[in-house]
Coordinates of C-alpha atoms and ligand atoms in Angstrom, one line a residue:
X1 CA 67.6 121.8 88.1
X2 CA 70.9 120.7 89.5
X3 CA 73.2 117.5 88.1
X4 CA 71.7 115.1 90.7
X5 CA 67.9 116.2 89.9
X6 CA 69.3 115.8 86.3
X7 CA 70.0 111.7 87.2
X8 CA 67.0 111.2 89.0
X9 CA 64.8 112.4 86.1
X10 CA 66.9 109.9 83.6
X11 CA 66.8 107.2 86.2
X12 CA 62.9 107.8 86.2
X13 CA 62.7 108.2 82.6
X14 CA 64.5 104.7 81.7
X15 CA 63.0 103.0 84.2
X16 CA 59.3 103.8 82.6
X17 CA 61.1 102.4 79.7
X18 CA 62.7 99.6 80.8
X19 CA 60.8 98.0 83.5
X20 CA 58.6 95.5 81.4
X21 CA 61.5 94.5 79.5
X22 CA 62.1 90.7 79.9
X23 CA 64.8 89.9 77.2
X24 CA 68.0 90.3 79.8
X25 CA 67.5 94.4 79.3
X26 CA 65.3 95.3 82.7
X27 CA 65.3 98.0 85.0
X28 CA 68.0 96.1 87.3
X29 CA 70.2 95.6 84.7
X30 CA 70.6 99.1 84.1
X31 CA 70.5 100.0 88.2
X32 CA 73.7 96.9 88.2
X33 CA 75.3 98.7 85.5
X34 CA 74.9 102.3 86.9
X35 CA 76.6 100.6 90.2
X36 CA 79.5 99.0 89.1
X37 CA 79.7 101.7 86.4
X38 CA 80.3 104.4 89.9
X39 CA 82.7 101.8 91.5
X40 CA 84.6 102.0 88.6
X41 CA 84.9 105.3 87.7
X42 CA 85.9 106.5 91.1
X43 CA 89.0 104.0 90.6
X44 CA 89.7 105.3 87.2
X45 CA 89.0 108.7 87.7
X46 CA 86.3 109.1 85.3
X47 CA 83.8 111.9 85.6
X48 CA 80.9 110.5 87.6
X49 CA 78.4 112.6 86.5
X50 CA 79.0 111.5 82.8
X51 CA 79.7 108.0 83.5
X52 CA 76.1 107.7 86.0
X53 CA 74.1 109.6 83.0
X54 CA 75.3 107.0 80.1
X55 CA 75.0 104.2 82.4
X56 CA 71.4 105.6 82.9
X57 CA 71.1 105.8 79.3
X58 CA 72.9 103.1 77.5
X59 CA 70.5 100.3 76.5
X60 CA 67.8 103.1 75.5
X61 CA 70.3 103.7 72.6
X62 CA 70.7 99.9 71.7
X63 CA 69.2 98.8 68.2
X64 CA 67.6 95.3 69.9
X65 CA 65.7 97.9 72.0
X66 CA 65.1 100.4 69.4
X67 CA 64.9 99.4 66.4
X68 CA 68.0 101.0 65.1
X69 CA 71.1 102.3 66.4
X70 CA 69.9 105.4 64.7
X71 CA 66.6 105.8 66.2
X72 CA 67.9 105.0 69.8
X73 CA 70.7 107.9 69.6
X74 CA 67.9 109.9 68.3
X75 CA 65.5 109.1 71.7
X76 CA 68.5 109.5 74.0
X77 CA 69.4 112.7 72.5
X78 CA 66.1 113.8 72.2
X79 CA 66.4 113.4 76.1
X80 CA 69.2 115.0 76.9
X81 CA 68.7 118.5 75.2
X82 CA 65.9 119.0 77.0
X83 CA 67.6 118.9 80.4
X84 CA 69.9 121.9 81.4
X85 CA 73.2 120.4 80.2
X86 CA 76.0 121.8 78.1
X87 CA 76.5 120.9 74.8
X88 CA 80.0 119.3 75.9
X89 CA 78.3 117.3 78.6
X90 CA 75.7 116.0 76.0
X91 CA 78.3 114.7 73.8
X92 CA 80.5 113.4 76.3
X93 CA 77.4 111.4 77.5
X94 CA 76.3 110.5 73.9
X95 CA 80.5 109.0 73.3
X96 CA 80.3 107.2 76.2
X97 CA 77.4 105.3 75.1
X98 CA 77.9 105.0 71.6
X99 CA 80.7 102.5 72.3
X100 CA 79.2 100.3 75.2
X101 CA 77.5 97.7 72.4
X102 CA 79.4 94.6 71.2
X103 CA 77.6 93.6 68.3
X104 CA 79.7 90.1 67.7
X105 CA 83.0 91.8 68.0
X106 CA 82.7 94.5 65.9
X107 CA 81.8 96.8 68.5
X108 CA 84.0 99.9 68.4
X109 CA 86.8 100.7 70.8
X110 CA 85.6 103.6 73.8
X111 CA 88.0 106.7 73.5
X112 CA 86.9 108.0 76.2
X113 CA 87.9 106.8 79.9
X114 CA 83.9 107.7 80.8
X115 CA 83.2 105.2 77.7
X116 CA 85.9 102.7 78.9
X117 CA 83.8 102.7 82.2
X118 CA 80.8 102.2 81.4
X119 CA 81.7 99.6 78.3
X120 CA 83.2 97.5 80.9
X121 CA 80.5 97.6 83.7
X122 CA 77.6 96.6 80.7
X123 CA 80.0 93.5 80.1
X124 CA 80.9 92.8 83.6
X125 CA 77.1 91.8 84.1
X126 CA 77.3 89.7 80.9
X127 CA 79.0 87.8 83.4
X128 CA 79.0 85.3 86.3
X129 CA 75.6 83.8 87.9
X130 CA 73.4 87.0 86.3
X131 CA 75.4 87.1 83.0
X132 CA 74.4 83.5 82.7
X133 CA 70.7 83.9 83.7
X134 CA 70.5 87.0 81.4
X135 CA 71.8 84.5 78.5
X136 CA 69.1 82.0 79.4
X137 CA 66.6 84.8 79.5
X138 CA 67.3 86.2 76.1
X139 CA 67.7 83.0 73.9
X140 CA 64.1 82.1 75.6
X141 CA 62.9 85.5 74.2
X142 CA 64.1 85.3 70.7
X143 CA 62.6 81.5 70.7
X144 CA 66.3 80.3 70.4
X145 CA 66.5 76.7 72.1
X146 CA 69.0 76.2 75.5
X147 CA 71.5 74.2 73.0
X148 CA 71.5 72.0 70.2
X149 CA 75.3 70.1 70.0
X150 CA 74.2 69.9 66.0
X151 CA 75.0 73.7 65.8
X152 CA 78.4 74.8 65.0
X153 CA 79.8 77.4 66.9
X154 CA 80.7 80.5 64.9
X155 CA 84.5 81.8 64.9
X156 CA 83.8 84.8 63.2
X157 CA 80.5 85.9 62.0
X158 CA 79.4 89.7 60.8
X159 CA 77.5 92.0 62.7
X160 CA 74.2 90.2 60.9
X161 CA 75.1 87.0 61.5
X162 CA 76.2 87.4 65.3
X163 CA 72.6 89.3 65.6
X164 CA 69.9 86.9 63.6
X165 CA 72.2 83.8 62.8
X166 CA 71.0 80.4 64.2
X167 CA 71.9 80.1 67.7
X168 CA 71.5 78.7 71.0
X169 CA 71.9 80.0 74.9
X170 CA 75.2 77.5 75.5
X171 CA 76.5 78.8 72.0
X172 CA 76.5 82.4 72.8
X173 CA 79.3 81.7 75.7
X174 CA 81.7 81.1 73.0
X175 CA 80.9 83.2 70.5
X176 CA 80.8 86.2 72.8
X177 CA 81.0 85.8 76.8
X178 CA 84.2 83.5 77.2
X179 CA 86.0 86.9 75.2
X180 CA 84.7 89.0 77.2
X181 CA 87.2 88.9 80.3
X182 CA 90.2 89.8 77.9
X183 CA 88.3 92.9 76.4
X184 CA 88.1 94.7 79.9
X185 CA 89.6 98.1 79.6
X186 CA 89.8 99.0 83.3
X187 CA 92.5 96.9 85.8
X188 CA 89.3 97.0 88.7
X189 CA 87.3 95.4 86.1
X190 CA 89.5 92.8 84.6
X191 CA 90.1 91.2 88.3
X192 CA 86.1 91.1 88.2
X193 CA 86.1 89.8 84.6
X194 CA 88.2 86.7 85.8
X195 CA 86.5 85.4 88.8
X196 CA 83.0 85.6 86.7
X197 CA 84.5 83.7 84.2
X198 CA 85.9 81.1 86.5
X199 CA 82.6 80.8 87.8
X200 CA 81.2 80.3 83.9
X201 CA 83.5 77.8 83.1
X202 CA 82.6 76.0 86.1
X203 CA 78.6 75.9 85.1
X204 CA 79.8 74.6 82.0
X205 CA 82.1 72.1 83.1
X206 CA 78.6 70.7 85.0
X207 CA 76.3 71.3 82.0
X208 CA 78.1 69.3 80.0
X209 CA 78.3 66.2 82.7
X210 CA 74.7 66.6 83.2
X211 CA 73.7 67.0 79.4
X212 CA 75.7 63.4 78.9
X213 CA 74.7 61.8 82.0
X214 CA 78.3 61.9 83.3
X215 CA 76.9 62.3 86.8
X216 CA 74.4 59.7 86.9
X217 CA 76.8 56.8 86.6
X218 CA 76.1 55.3 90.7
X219 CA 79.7 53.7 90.0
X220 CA 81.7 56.5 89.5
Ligands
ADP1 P1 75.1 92.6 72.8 O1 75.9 93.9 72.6 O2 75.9 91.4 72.6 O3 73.8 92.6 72.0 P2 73.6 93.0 75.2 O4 74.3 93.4 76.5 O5 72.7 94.0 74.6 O6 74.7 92.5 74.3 O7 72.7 91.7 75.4 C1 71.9 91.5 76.5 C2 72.1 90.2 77.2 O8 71.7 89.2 76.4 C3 73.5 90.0 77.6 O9 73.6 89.3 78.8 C4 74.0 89.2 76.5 O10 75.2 88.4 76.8 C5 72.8 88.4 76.1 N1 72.8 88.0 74.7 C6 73.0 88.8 73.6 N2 72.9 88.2 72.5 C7 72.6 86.9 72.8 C8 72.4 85.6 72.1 N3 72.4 85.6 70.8 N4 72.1 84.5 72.8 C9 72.0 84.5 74.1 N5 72.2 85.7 74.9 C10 72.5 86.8 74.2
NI2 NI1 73.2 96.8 78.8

């Protein structure tokens, strides 16, 4: 089995997994990711093959999905020894991926440039038009409202409280994607980072005048 029989297995394999998955987490996500992920390591120099696999991989390994960060390592190892890979390319694979999560902001820093990568192609889709339908489509899932102006938003928060804490879709732009484009690791994907952001900002800017009737005023 050569390295690109090697990604089309994975690709295969996740998307079995994935493909049902309605909470922001589906199959596209993960075929976005693996694309910008590419785009981004050929600018940085990061070794594709490791950079394609974890992008592949990344969201098998999340606690939301399975249950624990523990338990999702375990799967996507599980995986990956049973493909014809080196020991060095199975850890490579497994750093890059055990950085990509935020988790409220206590989310570790990637050492590697294949974990910079991929950290910053997961975040980039956080972002802009899908980053906000994503939002929309996970607060539905965990029975979280669209926004509730009685809510505080959180500064800080732990890991806990950024995960089950009461919450709502509008909330979740402050508490985690409006931070976002100053986080990017990568040059390529902090030019990226801004324009979706502009873009956020803008939906805002509209929610908010439609949310208070702003734009219903005839003599304006
Ligand atoms: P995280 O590391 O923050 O859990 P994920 O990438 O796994 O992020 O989250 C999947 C999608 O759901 C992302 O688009 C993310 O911004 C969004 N999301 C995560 N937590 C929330 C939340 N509490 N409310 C709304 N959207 C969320
Ligand atoms: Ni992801």
């Amino acid at each position: 089995m050569n390295k690109q029989e090697c990604i089309q297995r994975t690709a295969d394999y996740v998307k079995m997994l994935l493909e049902h998955d309605t909470s922001g987490h589906d199959w596209w996500h993960i075929k976005r990711v693996r694309r910008l992920s590419l785009m981004l390591a050929t600018q940085e120099g990061a070794n594709p093959f490791i950079v394609e696999m974890a992008a592949l991989l990344h969201d098998i390994a999340d606690e939301k999905i399975a249950g624990s960060e523990e338990k999702g390592m375990a799967t996507v190892r599980a995986w990956l020894t049973q493909l014809p890979l080196s020991t060095d390319e199975i850890e490579q694979i497994i750093e890059a991926i055990s950085t990509v999560s935020y988790k409220g902001g206590h989310g570790k820093k990637p050492l590697t440039q294949e974990g910079m990568v991929v950290q910053d192609a997961d975040r980039l889709d956080a972002l802009g038009a899908i980053g906000i339908a994503r939002t929309f489509m996970y607060a539905g899932s965990r029975g979280h409202s669209m926004y509730d102006p009685a809510i505080p938003v959180r500064e800080t928060m732990t890991k806990e409280e950024y995960r089950y804490g009461r919450s709502t879709a509008l909330h979740h732009f402050y508490e985690k994607l409006l931070k976002l484009k100053d986080l990017m690791n990568t040059k390529s994907a902090r030019k990226l980072a801004m324009e979706r952001h502009r873009f956020m900002e803008q939906f805002l800017q509209q929610f908010y005048r439609e949310w208070d009737g702003h734009d219903e005023d005839v003599n304006r």
